Short mmCIF file of C-alpha atoms in Angstrom, two decimals:
data_model
loop_
_atom_site.label_atom_id
_atom_site.label_comp_id
_atom_site.label_asym_id
_atom_site.label_seq_id
_atom_site.Cartn_x
_atom_site.Cartn_y
_atom_site.Cartn_z
CA MET A 22 -10.21 -14.67 13.06
CA ASN A 23 -13.23 -14.03 10.85
CA TYR A 24 -13.77 -11.07 8.55
CA TYR A 25 -17.00 -9.25 7.76
CA SER A 26 -17.96 -6.96 4.89
CA THR A 27 -18.01 -3.24 5.64
CA ASN A 28 -21.38 -3.29 3.85
CA ASP A 29 -22.81 -6.28 5.73
CA TYR A 30 -21.67 -7.38 9.20
CA ALA A 31 -23.37 -10.75 8.73
CA ALA A 32 -21.33 -11.61 5.61
CA GLN A 33 -18.39 -13.22 7.43
CA MET A 34 -15.53 -15.34 6.08
CA SER A 35 -12.32 -16.89 7.40
CA PHE A 36 -8.94 -15.35 6.63
CA LYS A 37 -8.37 -17.95 3.92
CA GLU A 38 -11.73 -17.30 2.30
CA ALA A 39 -11.26 -13.53 2.47
CA VAL A 40 -7.79 -13.74 0.88
CA ILE A 41 -8.95 -15.93 -2.00
CA LYS A 42 -12.15 -13.97 -2.59
CA GLY A 43 -10.49 -10.57 -2.33
CA LEU A 44 -13.74 -8.61 -2.23
CA PRO A 45 -17.15 -9.43 -0.75
CA LYS A 46 -19.99 -9.83 -3.25
CA ASP A 47 -21.64 -6.67 -1.92
CA LYS A 48 -18.60 -4.58 -3.00
CA GLY A 49 -17.64 -3.78 0.57
CA LEU A 50 -14.25 -4.53 2.09
CA PHE A 51 -13.29 -7.35 4.42
CA PHE A 52 -12.62 -6.15 7.97
CA PRO A 53 -11.47 -8.14 11.02
CA HIS A 54 -14.25 -9.27 13.33
CA GLU A 55 -12.24 -8.13 16.32
CA ILE A 56 -9.08 -6.08 16.87
CA PRO A 57 -6.68 -7.67 19.37
CA THR A 58 -4.66 -5.59 21.83
CA LEU A 59 -0.96 -6.27 22.30
CA GLY A 60 0.43 -6.35 25.84
CA GLU A 61 2.92 -4.06 27.58
CA ASP A 62 5.64 -6.73 27.39
CA PHE A 63 5.51 -6.60 23.58
CA PHE A 64 5.96 -2.83 23.48
CA GLU A 65 8.79 -2.94 26.02
CA SER A 66 10.67 -5.45 23.87
CA LEU A 67 9.68 -3.90 20.51
CA PRO A 68 12.86 -1.79 20.00
CA SER A 69 14.98 -4.96 20.13
CA LEU A 70 12.81 -7.19 17.92
CA SER A 71 13.64 -8.00 14.29
CA LEU A 72 11.14 -7.32 11.52
CA PRO A 73 10.17 -11.02 11.16
CA GLU A 74 9.66 -11.24 14.93
CA ILE A 75 7.45 -8.15 14.96
CA ALA A 76 5.48 -9.45 11.97
CA PHE A 77 4.81 -12.78 13.65
CA GLU A 78 3.47 -11.20 16.86
CA VAL A 79 1.35 -8.62 15.06
CA LEU A 80 -0.14 -10.85 12.35
CA GLN A 81 -0.71 -14.12 14.18
CA PRO A 82 -4.17 -13.22 15.58
CA TYR A 83 -5.38 -12.25 12.10
CA VAL A 84 -4.37 -15.44 10.27
CA THR A 85 -5.24 -18.06 12.91
CA PRO A 86 -6.24 -20.88 12.38
CA ASP A 87 -5.75 -20.85 8.60
CA ILE A 88 -1.99 -20.41 8.86
CA THR A 89 -0.14 -22.32 11.57
CA PRO A 90 2.43 -20.56 13.80
CA GLU A 91 5.19 -22.56 12.13
CA ASP A 92 4.09 -21.55 8.63
CA LEU A 93 3.60 -17.93 9.68
CA ARG A 94 7.15 -17.73 11.06
CA LYS A 95 8.43 -19.14 7.76
CA ILE A 96 6.37 -16.65 5.72
CA CYS A 97 7.53 -13.69 7.83
CA GLY A 98 11.13 -14.81 7.43
CA GLU A 99 10.72 -14.98 3.63
CA VAL A 100 8.95 -11.62 3.34
CA PHE A 101 11.06 -9.39 5.59
CA THR A 102 14.47 -10.04 4.04
CA PHE A 103 15.39 -6.36 3.62
CA GLN A 104 15.93 -3.46 5.98
CA ILE A 105 13.39 -0.70 6.69
CA PRO A 106 15.61 1.94 8.33
CA LEU A 107 14.49 5.03 10.22
CA VAL A 108 16.67 7.93 9.08
CA GLU A 109 16.86 11.33 10.76
CA VAL A 110 16.46 14.01 8.07
CA GLU A 111 16.62 16.94 10.49
CA LYS A 112 15.95 17.52 14.16
CA ASP A 113 12.76 15.71 15.22
CA VAL A 114 11.88 14.71 11.64
CA TYR A 115 12.60 11.14 10.48
CA ALA A 116 12.07 9.23 7.24
CA LEU A 117 10.98 5.60 7.36
CA GLU A 118 12.62 4.24 4.20
CA LEU A 119 10.35 1.62 2.70
CA PHE A 120 12.20 1.34 -0.61
CA HIS A 121 14.94 -1.19 0.11
CA GLY A 122 12.97 -4.21 -1.13
CA PRO A 123 13.18 -5.94 -4.54
CA THR A 124 11.02 -3.38 -6.41
CA CYS A 125 12.07 -0.34 -4.35
CA ALA A 126 8.60 0.45 -2.96
CA PHE A 127 6.66 -0.09 0.27
CA LYS A 128 4.29 -2.44 -1.51
CA ASP A 129 6.94 -5.15 -1.55
CA VAL A 130 5.88 -5.97 2.01
CA GLY A 131 2.19 -6.60 1.34
CA ALA A 132 2.69 -8.17 -2.08
CA ARG A 133 5.26 -10.68 -0.84
CA PHE A 134 3.16 -11.61 2.19
CA MET A 135 0.04 -12.08 0.11
CA SER A 136 1.84 -14.18 -2.50
CA ARG A 137 2.94 -16.64 0.18
CA CYS A 138 -0.55 -16.82 1.65
CA LEU A 139 -2.24 -17.34 -1.70
CA GLN A 140 0.28 -19.98 -2.72
CA ALA A 141 -0.48 -21.86 0.50
CA PHE A 142 -4.24 -21.62 -0.11
CA ALA A 143 -4.41 -22.27 -3.88
CA GLU A 144 -5.98 -25.57 -4.94
CA PRO A 145 -4.01 -27.57 -7.56
CA ASP A 146 -7.07 -28.19 -9.75
CA ARG A 147 -8.36 -24.59 -9.60
CA PRO A 148 -5.75 -22.01 -10.68
CA VAL A 149 -6.08 -18.49 -9.26
CA THR A 150 -6.06 -15.37 -11.43
CA VAL A 151 -4.84 -12.38 -9.43
CA LEU A 152 -6.22 -9.06 -10.70
CA VAL A 153 -4.46 -5.87 -9.68
CA ALA A 154 -5.07 -2.26 -10.70
CA THR A 155 -2.04 -0.03 -10.35
CA SER A 156 -1.03 3.60 -10.54
CA GLY A 157 2.61 2.52 -10.45
CA ASP A 158 4.21 0.67 -7.55
CA THR A 159 1.48 -1.89 -6.78
CA GLY A 160 1.80 -3.49 -10.21
CA SER A 161 5.55 -4.00 -9.98
CA ALA A 162 5.43 -5.25 -6.39
CA VAL A 163 2.65 -7.75 -7.08
CA ALA A 164 4.05 -8.96 -10.40
CA ASN A 165 7.48 -9.56 -8.88
CA GLY A 166 6.07 -10.98 -5.63
CA PHE A 167 4.06 -13.63 -7.50
CA LEU A 168 6.56 -14.24 -10.31
CA GLY A 169 6.96 -17.92 -11.13
CA LEU A 170 4.52 -19.21 -8.51
CA GLU A 171 2.71 -22.33 -9.69
CA ASN A 172 -1.05 -22.32 -10.17
CA ILE A 173 -1.28 -18.50 -9.97
CA ASP A 174 -1.57 -16.05 -12.88
CA VAL A 175 -1.25 -12.28 -12.38
CA VAL A 176 -2.98 -9.64 -14.51
CA VAL A 177 -1.78 -6.06 -13.96
CA VAL A 178 -4.21 -3.35 -15.14
CA TYR A 179 -2.81 0.16 -15.48
CA PRO A 180 -3.45 3.52 -17.19
CA GLN A 181 -1.40 3.63 -20.39
CA PHE A 182 0.02 7.08 -19.67
CA GLY A 183 -0.30 7.18 -15.89
CA VAL A 184 2.86 5.42 -14.63
CA SER A 185 6.56 6.19 -14.93
CA GLU A 186 8.67 4.36 -17.51
CA ILE A 187 10.59 2.44 -14.86
CA GLN A 188 7.42 1.42 -13.05
CA GLU A 189 5.96 0.16 -16.34
CA MET A 190 9.09 -1.84 -17.17
CA GLN A 191 8.89 -3.60 -13.81
CA PHE A 192 5.59 -5.33 -14.61
CA THR A 193 5.46 -5.45 -18.43
CA THR A 194 8.76 -7.27 -19.06
CA LEU A 195 8.50 -10.28 -16.77
CA GLY A 196 6.54 -12.81 -18.82
CA GLN A 197 6.05 -16.21 -17.15
CA ASN A 198 2.79 -16.07 -15.17
CA THR A 199 2.31 -12.29 -15.45
CA SER A 200 0.36 -10.23 -17.98
CA ALA A 201 -0.14 -6.48 -18.37
CA VAL A 202 -3.20 -4.64 -19.69
CA GLY A 203 -2.86 -0.94 -20.56
CA ILE A 204 -6.16 0.95 -20.34
CA GLU A 205 -7.01 4.16 -22.18
CA GLY A 206 -8.01 6.06 -19.06
CA THR A 207 -7.09 6.88 -15.48
CA PHE A 208 -6.20 4.70 -12.51
CA ASP A 209 -9.77 5.12 -11.27
CA ASP A 210 -10.97 3.59 -14.56
CA CYS A 211 -8.64 0.62 -14.02
CA GLN A 212 -9.85 0.23 -10.45
CA THR A 213 -13.47 0.28 -11.63
CA LEU A 214 -12.80 -2.44 -14.24
CA VAL A 215 -11.26 -4.68 -11.57
CA LYS A 216 -14.22 -4.13 -9.23
CA GLN A 217 -16.64 -4.93 -12.06
CA ALA A 218 -14.76 -8.15 -12.72
CA PHE A 219 -15.18 -9.27 -9.10
CA SER A 220 -18.92 -8.56 -9.17
CA ASP A 221 -19.55 -10.31 -12.51
CA GLU A 222 -21.08 -13.69 -11.64
CA ASP A 223 -20.50 -15.24 -15.07
CA LEU A 224 -16.81 -14.34 -15.03
CA ASN A 225 -16.36 -15.60 -11.47
CA GLN A 226 -17.93 -18.94 -12.31
CA LYS A 227 -15.36 -19.49 -15.03
CA LYS A 228 -12.30 -17.88 -13.40
CA ASN A 229 -11.05 -18.14 -9.83
CA LEU A 230 -10.36 -14.43 -9.29
CA SER A 231 -8.50 -12.84 -6.40
CA SER A 232 -7.46 -9.24 -5.81
CA ALA A 233 -3.91 -8.14 -4.98
CA ASN A 234 -4.71 -4.49 -4.38
CA SER A 235 -4.58 -3.24 -0.80
CA ILE A 236 -8.29 -4.06 -0.63
CA ASN A 237 -7.15 -7.68 -0.07
CA VAL A 238 -6.62 -8.34 3.63
CA ALA A 239 -3.38 -10.23 2.96
CA ARG A 240 -1.96 -7.14 1.22
CA TRP A 241 -3.37 -4.69 3.75
CA LEU A 242 -2.63 -6.24 7.15
CA PRO A 243 1.16 -6.78 6.85
CA GLN A 244 1.60 -3.04 6.29
CA MET A 245 0.99 -2.66 10.04
CA VAL A 246 4.36 -4.27 10.72
CA TYR A 247 6.52 -1.33 9.67
CA PHE A 248 4.51 1.11 11.80
CA PHE A 249 5.39 -0.98 14.86
CA HIS A 250 8.98 -1.19 13.61
CA ALA A 251 9.14 2.60 13.09
CA TRP A 252 7.96 3.28 16.63
CA GLY A 253 10.42 0.75 18.03
CA GLN A 254 13.37 2.34 16.20
CA TRP A 255 12.26 5.82 17.25
CA LYS A 256 12.02 4.75 20.91
CA LYS A 257 15.50 3.25 20.67
CA LEU A 258 16.79 6.69 19.58
CA ASN A 259 14.51 8.64 21.95
CA PRO A 260 13.83 6.44 25.01
CA ASP A 261 12.34 9.24 27.09
CA ALA A 262 10.04 10.66 24.40
CA ALA A 263 6.32 9.91 24.56
CA GLU A 264 4.35 11.41 21.66
CA ILE A 265 4.93 11.02 17.94
CA THR A 266 3.14 11.93 14.69
CA ILE A 267 3.38 9.78 11.56
CA SER A 268 2.65 11.30 8.16
CA VAL A 269 1.44 8.85 5.53
CA PRO A 270 1.51 9.82 1.84
CA SER A 271 -1.87 8.51 0.74
CA GLY A 272 -3.57 7.48 -2.50
CA ASN A 273 -5.79 4.45 -1.94
CA PHE A 274 -5.36 4.84 1.86
CA GLY A 275 -4.43 1.24 2.62
CA ASN A 276 -1.21 2.36 4.30
CA LEU A 277 -2.96 4.85 6.57
CA ALA A 278 -5.69 2.33 7.37
CA ALA A 279 -3.00 -0.16 8.41
CA GLY A 280 -1.31 2.41 10.65
CA LEU A 281 -4.60 3.28 12.31
CA LEU A 282 -5.34 -0.42 12.85
CA ALA A 283 -1.93 -0.73 14.54
CA ARG A 284 -2.88 2.19 16.77
CA GLN A 285 -6.05 0.39 17.84
CA MET A 286 -3.90 -2.63 18.71
CA GLY A 287 -2.09 -0.40 21.21
CA LEU A 288 0.67 1.27 19.18
CA PRO A 289 1.09 4.66 20.93
CA ILE A 290 1.00 7.01 17.94
CA THR A 291 -0.51 10.37 18.90
CA TYR A 292 -1.48 11.66 15.46
CA PHE A 293 -1.51 10.50 11.85
CA VAL A 294 -1.42 12.81 8.83
CA ALA A 295 -3.39 11.91 5.71
CA ALA A 296 -1.00 13.57 3.25
CA THR A 297 -2.18 13.78 -0.37
CA ASN A 298 -1.45 15.56 -3.62
CA ARG A 299 -4.15 17.57 -5.41
CA ASN A 300 -6.45 14.55 -5.16
CA ARG A 301 -7.48 15.85 -1.75
CA ILE A 302 -10.75 14.00 -1.18
CA VAL A 303 -9.89 12.91 2.39
CA PRO A 304 -8.30 16.19 3.58
CA ASN A 305 -11.42 17.96 2.33
CA TYR A 306 -13.59 15.47 4.23
CA LEU A 307 -11.65 16.03 7.44
CA GLU A 308 -12.13 19.77 7.03
CA THR A 309 -15.76 19.92 5.86
CA GLY A 310 -17.36 16.58 6.78
CA GLU A 311 -18.36 16.06 3.15
CA TYR A 312 -16.96 12.97 1.43
CA ALA A 313 -17.04 13.67 -2.30
CA PRO A 314 -15.03 11.36 -4.60
CA ALA A 315 -13.98 13.07 -7.84
CA PRO A 316 -12.17 12.18 -11.06
CA SER A 317 -8.48 11.80 -10.35
CA VAL A 318 -6.04 14.54 -11.32
CA ALA A 319 -2.58 13.73 -12.74
CA THR A 320 0.33 14.94 -10.58
CA ILE A 321 4.07 14.44 -10.17
CA ALA A 322 3.24 12.09 -7.26
CA ASN A 323 1.49 9.71 -9.65
CA ALA A 324 1.12 6.73 -7.30
CA MET A 325 -1.30 8.86 -5.26
CA ASP A 326 -3.46 10.02 -8.18
CA VAL A 327 -6.65 8.50 -6.78
CA GLY A 328 -9.99 10.29 -6.73
CA ASN A 329 -12.01 7.57 -5.00
CA PRO A 330 -9.80 5.90 -2.35
CA ASN A 331 -10.58 2.20 -2.04
CA ASN A 332 -9.53 1.77 1.58
CA PHE A 333 -11.22 4.77 3.14
CA PRO A 334 -14.24 2.69 4.25
CA ARG A 335 -11.86 0.74 6.51
CA ILE A 336 -10.74 3.98 8.16
CA GLN A 337 -14.37 4.95 8.69
CA GLU A 338 -15.00 1.52 10.19
CA LEU A 339 -12.10 1.97 12.62
CA PHE A 340 -13.69 5.19 13.89
CA ARG A 341 -17.24 3.79 13.81
CA HIS A 342 -18.11 6.39 11.16
CA GLU A 343 -17.69 9.19 13.70
CA LEU A 344 -16.07 12.17 12.02
CA GLU A 345 -15.13 13.96 15.24
CA ALA A 346 -13.32 10.90 16.56
CA MET A 347 -11.37 10.66 13.30
CA GLN A 348 -10.50 14.36 13.36
CA GLN A 349 -8.94 14.01 16.81
CA VAL A 350 -6.40 11.53 15.47
CA VAL A 351 -6.10 12.12 11.70
CA LYS A 352 -4.99 15.47 10.32
CA GLY A 353 -5.45 16.28 6.64
CA PHE A 354 -2.84 17.85 4.36
CA TRP A 355 -2.36 18.27 0.64
CA ALA A 356 0.25 19.84 -1.65
CA ASP A 357 0.36 20.79 -5.32
CA ASP A 358 3.13 19.96 -7.78
CA GLU A 359 5.05 23.20 -7.31
CA GLU A 360 5.16 22.72 -3.54
CA ILE A 361 6.35 19.15 -4.02
CA LYS A 362 9.12 20.18 -6.43
CA GLY A 363 10.21 23.04 -4.16
CA THR A 364 10.38 20.70 -1.17
CA ILE A 365 12.50 18.14 -3.02
CA LYS A 366 15.00 20.83 -4.03
CA LEU A 367 15.09 22.50 -0.62
CA VAL A 368 15.63 19.31 1.40
CA HIS A 369 18.30 18.10 -1.01
CA GLN A 370 20.14 21.41 -0.76
CA GLU A 371 19.79 21.91 3.00
CA ASN A 372 19.96 18.36 4.36
CA GLY A 373 21.50 16.32 1.54
CA TYR A 374 18.49 14.00 1.64
CA LEU A 375 16.75 12.94 -1.58
CA LEU A 376 12.96 12.77 -1.26
CA ASP A 377 10.74 11.09 -3.82
CA PRO A 378 7.61 13.10 -4.78
CA HIS A 379 5.38 11.13 -2.39
CA GLY A 380 7.75 11.31 0.55
CA ALA A 381 8.12 15.04 -0.15
CA ILE A 382 4.43 15.52 0.63
CA GLY A 383 4.84 13.61 3.89
CA TYR A 384 7.88 15.69 4.86
CA LEU A 385 6.17 18.97 3.95
CA SER A 386 3.10 18.07 6.00
CA LEU A 387 5.27 17.61 9.08
CA ARG A 388 7.09 20.89 8.54
CA GLN A 389 3.75 22.67 8.47
CA LEU A 390 1.81 20.75 11.13
CA LEU A 391 4.35 19.81 13.82
CA PRO A 392 4.55 23.31 15.37
CA GLU A 393 0.83 23.01 16.10
CA LEU A 394 0.84 19.32 17.06
CA LYS A 395 3.94 19.77 19.27
CA THR A 396 5.43 16.30 18.65
CA PRO A 397 8.36 14.91 16.67
CA GLY A 398 7.40 13.33 13.37
CA ILE A 399 8.05 10.40 11.05
CA PHE A 400 7.08 10.43 7.38
CA LEU A 401 6.98 7.40 5.10
CA GLU A 402 9.39 7.36 2.16
CA THR A 403 7.26 5.02 0.08
CA ALA A 404 9.41 4.55 -3.04
CA HIS A 405 12.97 5.08 -4.22
CA PRO A 406 13.39 8.48 -5.92
CA ALA A 407 14.91 6.78 -8.97
CA LYS A 408 11.53 5.19 -9.74
CA PHE A 409 10.57 8.69 -10.87
CA LYS A 410 13.88 9.33 -12.61
CA GLU A 411 12.67 11.66 -15.36
CA SER A 412 10.59 13.87 -13.05
CA MET A 413 13.26 13.96 -10.35
CA GLU A 414 16.04 14.90 -12.77
CA LYS A 415 13.95 17.80 -14.10
CA VAL A 416 13.41 19.04 -10.55
CA LEU A 417 17.02 18.70 -9.42
CA GLY A 418 18.78 19.46 -12.67
CA GLN A 419 21.08 16.49 -12.24
CA GLU A 420 21.15 12.79 -13.04
CA ILE A 421 19.92 10.19 -10.55
CA GLU A 422 21.60 6.80 -10.55
CA LEU A 423 19.38 3.74 -10.60
CA PRO A 424 19.76 1.20 -7.78
CA GLU A 425 20.68 -2.34 -8.81
CA GLN A 426 17.07 -3.55 -8.35
CA LEU A 427 15.95 -1.19 -11.13
CA LYS A 428 18.93 -1.49 -13.49
CA VAL A 429 18.00 -5.09 -14.32
CA PHE A 430 14.86 -3.92 -16.17
CA GLN A 431 16.69 -1.66 -18.62
CA GLY A 432 16.62 -2.84 -22.23
CA ARG A 433 13.95 -5.48 -21.74
CA GLN A 434 11.03 -5.79 -24.19
CA LYS A 435 7.56 -4.81 -22.95
CA GLN A 436 4.63 -7.19 -23.40
CA VAL A 437 1.33 -5.31 -23.06
CA THR A 438 -2.25 -5.68 -24.27
CA ASP A 439 -3.64 -2.17 -24.84
CA MET A 440 -7.38 -1.65 -24.88
CA PRO A 441 -10.09 0.99 -24.35
CA ASN A 442 -11.89 1.53 -21.05
CA ASP A 443 -14.61 -1.01 -21.74
CA PHE A 444 -15.65 -3.79 -19.37
CA ALA A 445 -17.10 -6.06 -22.07
CA GLY A 446 -13.73 -6.14 -23.83
CA PHE A 447 -11.87 -6.51 -20.54
CA LYS A 448 -14.06 -9.45 -19.53
CA LEU A 449 -13.50 -11.14 -22.87
CA LEU A 450 -9.76 -10.71 -22.42
CA LEU A 451 -9.83 -12.33 -18.99
CA MET A 452 -11.83 -15.29 -20.27
CA GLN A 453 -9.05 -16.19 -22.71
CA GLU A 454 -6.50 -18.80 -21.76
CA HIS A 455 -3.32 -17.37 -20.26
CA LYS A 456 -0.13 -17.48 -22.32
CA GLU A 457 3.27 -16.39 -21.06
CA GLY A 458 3.29 -12.60 -20.72
CA THR A 459 0.05 -12.12 -22.68
CA LEU A 460 -3.66 -12.80 -22.46
#
């Protein structure tokens, strides 16, 4: 499989080249040259397949020939070591719980898969520096996914006051081959600095840079796996049902782009919901046809505080830039903080189910849209509620216990380099030799 730039069809690279490079020089995104279709036999057997088995079947066309079938099976077995259960919250509404991995967030899947790919591709005499901008969960998933890998350094760039305390502890206390840079600004500022780094020729001559954001194909593609898994589990519970809607809490839109790619591979999902907080750039586009990125707004659902979604060009590519075609499949929805808080309280009281702020938006979108769409619905629970402990406890008025994966970070010392939103200073920082936990 080759990959082209969304800005230049002729700029094609292999899977290996695309993973290492991260971003094309023209600032587009790598996109698969062709989208394979899975056969009826696969979908008939899907409800009985394990996560590693699903991953192998879904991902093999995208990594061939750079990763052998034997190596891919091994990678899938190492990545999908935790459950991703489908839980019925109420009649015809299910949560796909993506928070049972090592950092309690959906990004464990993509980060772990990418780390194995990059480790296989890295050259001993040319160390790789992985740059990742984060609004919360990406940083912890990537830092932990790459922790201790030889020949790979990880630099996590985040807004100083834009992530929860627990999220920050997960990527600032690790040391070893990880470093954290706190920027005086928003997530969008961090994302811009990372993009500038990839387009700086001088920096790229001296450092072998790779991206671990969902813009990297090795982070993006494995997210398809749990959409197939969700449908398989739903069919096991509802063998005679035909149509289903999946609501995807969305910030950078990599998750939704992966689900839509799965649909083009044959996954029979009727509708997707692009569910956002007040950063409603895509819902507005679906309603008006005008795509207008804007400065991000801080919300209780902080991992989705993105005003210029990186992955949206991939969604446009999937629909050949035809708005009407997109509108037939993707429905827009957004909620403000008060609606999110009210939903968390209501669902906890009525159903005994604890939503995180992001999952709450997904749930609320289904409650409002399903009567019109006339299908059952699945929403993605993208992170454990305890990752937002302070906010959640204020909403519920009660303490939330941390899962074991998060308790281990309590009491550790943070190691962070704080700096202003300035690319010249950021570039100088990256040029310095890496030391454990610092730059």
